[in-house]
Amino acid sequence: MAENRRQDHVDHIVRQWNRERPDLDVSPMTVIARMSRLSRFFERSIEEVLARYGLNESQFGVLAALRRAGPPFCLSPTQLYNSLLISSGAMTNRLERLTAMGLVERIPDPKDRRSVLVALTPAGRKVVDEALTAHVENEHRLLASLTQEERRTLARLLRKLLLGFEDERQLAAPVDSVPLPG
């Protein structure tokens, strides 16, 4: 298991803190710092992939939510911003940009003429399907150093950690700065 003996940047930092502050348990850094560094690597890689399709992560999130909804690939603006955990103002800005790009359109809600639905255009469906395929391939590449069993274990542990935060905060407020990809 040569992988277990290799040292990363976090090991170096933790070793320094253990030397300088032996009175302080810095073991959480071994998890949090690695998650933080990985998050930056992942975000950069995801942004590069989506940029090939003329999208950023927040735009992809909207298109992906519409695509996941299934035929006829439309949702109300409220359903969209609730599913993406963003404010209505942030959703309005995203929808205006995606409409200008020809990827979504606003259509009358057949159940309530006073309301509108946001629908994928044929061009939007093509772009999101192509971007999703590249995005998932990229995610496989990003996790290639882990076995399937290691991925399942990591996913289970991260779910447990995330549920603790979500339970604590009850998802009380929209999080504009953290789009949910895919």
XYZ file of C-alpha atoms in Angstrom:
182
model
C 0.000 0.000 0.000
C 2.431 2.646 -1.201
C -0.470 5.131 -1.486
C -0.902 5.173 2.299
C 2.752 6.169 2.828
C 2.671 9.064 0.385
C 2.348 12.482 1.977
C 0.195 15.326 0.729
C 0.319 19.040 1.518
C -2.106 18.611 4.405
C 0.184 16.049 6.071
C 2.964 18.628 5.970
C 0.779 21.324 7.563
C -0.529 18.978 10.270
C 3.006 17.850 11.089
C 4.038 21.496 11.514
C 1.067 22.243 13.780
C 1.734 19.125 15.850
C 5.300 20.322 16.334
C 4.347 23.927 17.141
C 1.128 23.280 19.083
C 1.297 19.777 20.603
C -1.377 20.876 23.080
C -3.946 21.290 20.282
C -5.753 18.433 18.530
C -5.527 19.460 14.879
C -6.842 16.131 13.565
C -9.981 17.755 12.055
C -7.621 19.495 9.633
C -6.819 16.120 8.092
C -10.420 15.986 6.863
C -11.524 19.607 6.467
C -8.380 20.853 4.725
C -8.455 17.928 2.305
C -12.145 18.471 1.562
C -11.471 22.162 0.990
C -8.542 21.511 -1.354
C -10.475 18.837 -3.233
C -13.444 21.182 -3.567
C -11.245 23.763 -5.286
C -9.775 21.123 -7.623
C -13.245 19.758 -8.413
C -14.791 23.193 -9.007
C -12.001 24.201 -11.369
C -12.319 20.964 -13.335
C -16.118 21.182 -13.514
C -15.964 24.815 -14.664
C -13.537 23.867 -17.450
C -15.805 21.081 -18.704
C -18.963 23.201 -18.626
C -17.225 26.128 -20.323
C -16.808 23.927 -23.406
C -20.611 24.100 -23.687
C -20.824 27.834 -23.006
C -22.142 27.261 -19.480
C -21.130 28.001 -15.944
C -22.045 25.820 -12.980
C -25.129 27.817 -11.997
C -26.528 27.788 -15.537
C -25.870 24.064 -15.815
C -27.722 23.579 -12.509
C -30.868 25.191 -13.935
C -30.719 23.205 -17.173
C -30.047 19.978 -15.270
C -33.022 20.580 -12.950
C -35.300 21.046 -15.959
C -33.893 17.939 -17.654
C -34.306 15.837 -14.482
C -37.952 16.905 -14.302
C -38.650 14.712 -17.333
C -40.955 15.487 -20.254
C -42.073 18.145 -20.982
C -38.902 19.454 -19.221
C -40.505 22.428 -17.526
C -40.912 23.735 -13.995
C -42.197 26.902 -12.393
C -39.572 29.464 -11.382
C -40.476 28.732 -7.738
C -39.902 24.998 -8.193
C -36.559 25.788 -9.798
C -35.238 28.098 -7.114
C -36.437 25.786 -4.355
C -34.750 22.778 -5.954
C -31.496 24.687 -6.438
C -31.582 26.345 -2.995
C -31.187 29.860 -4.349
C -33.148 33.093 -4.000
C -35.832 34.154 -6.450
C -33.661 37.103 -7.516
C -30.741 34.843 -8.351
C -33.082 32.568 -10.296
C -34.473 35.499 -12.281
C -30.959 36.519 -13.340
C -30.076 32.981 -14.393
C -33.299 32.567 -16.349
C -32.805 35.869 -18.173
C -29.320 34.794 -19.252
C -30.425 31.287 -20.301
C -33.374 32.767 -22.225
C -31.024 35.137 -24.055
C -28.838 32.124 -24.902
C -31.893 30.365 -26.382
C -31.643 27.445 -23.935
C -34.883 28.023 -21.996
C -38.152 29.789 -22.659
C -40.992 31.019 -20.523
C -44.336 29.520 -21.476
C -47.836 30.077 -20.049
C -48.795 27.585 -17.352
C -51.762 25.656 -18.809
C -53.143 25.135 -15.282
C -52.901 28.804 -14.287
C -52.875 31.456 -17.017
C -51.463 34.000 -14.544
C -48.285 31.967 -14.123
C -45.446 30.905 -16.355
C -43.319 27.803 -16.588
C -39.694 27.616 -17.610
C -39.081 25.030 -20.320
C -35.985 23.684 -22.014
C -35.812 24.590 -25.676
C -34.631 21.897 -28.102
C -31.242 23.651 -28.107
C -31.245 23.660 -24.296
C -31.985 19.956 -24.145
C -29.182 19.209 -26.611
C -26.680 21.331 -24.662
C -27.612 19.915 -21.253
C -27.481 16.329 -22.511
C -24.048 16.853 -24.065
C -22.747 18.791 -21.051
C -24.121 16.185 -18.643
C -22.342 13.375 -20.471
C -19.039 15.274 -20.333
C -19.683 16.275 -16.698
C -20.263 12.681 -15.576
C -17.221 11.460 -17.518
C -15.202 14.159 -15.750
C -16.562 13.090 -12.358
C -15.488 9.509 -13.086
C -12.029 10.817 -13.958
C -11.874 12.919 -10.785
C -12.605 9.835 -8.665
C -10.486 7.390 -10.664
C -7.994 6.877 -7.820
C -10.747 5.298 -5.689
C -12.199 1.830 -6.083
C -15.975 1.416 -6.348
C -16.067 0.247 -2.729
C -14.021 3.276 -1.606
C -16.399 5.566 -3.506
C -19.418 3.998 -1.791
C -17.755 4.331 1.622
C -16.780 7.943 0.981
C -20.278 8.778 -0.313
C -21.851 7.211 2.784
C -19.574 9.167 5.143
C -20.066 12.446 3.283
C -23.858 11.920 3.296
C -23.724 11.411 7.074
C -21.710 14.602 7.527
C -23.928 16.608 5.168
C -27.154 15.389 6.793
C -25.838 16.603 10.129
C -25.417 20.089 8.695
C -28.718 20.035 6.827
C -30.594 18.841 9.915
C -28.928 21.521 12.011
C -29.737 24.325 9.610
C -33.058 22.926 8.331
C -32.083 24.367 4.947
C -33.507 27.601 6.349
C -31.990 30.040 3.887
C -31.142 29.886 0.203
C -27.459 29.467 -0.526
C -26.772 31.605 -3.599
C -23.055 30.963 -3.634
C -23.266 27.163 -3.625
C -25.062 25.875 -6.708
C -25.953 22.212 -6.791
C -24.430 20.745 -9.881
C -26.186 18.195 -12.030
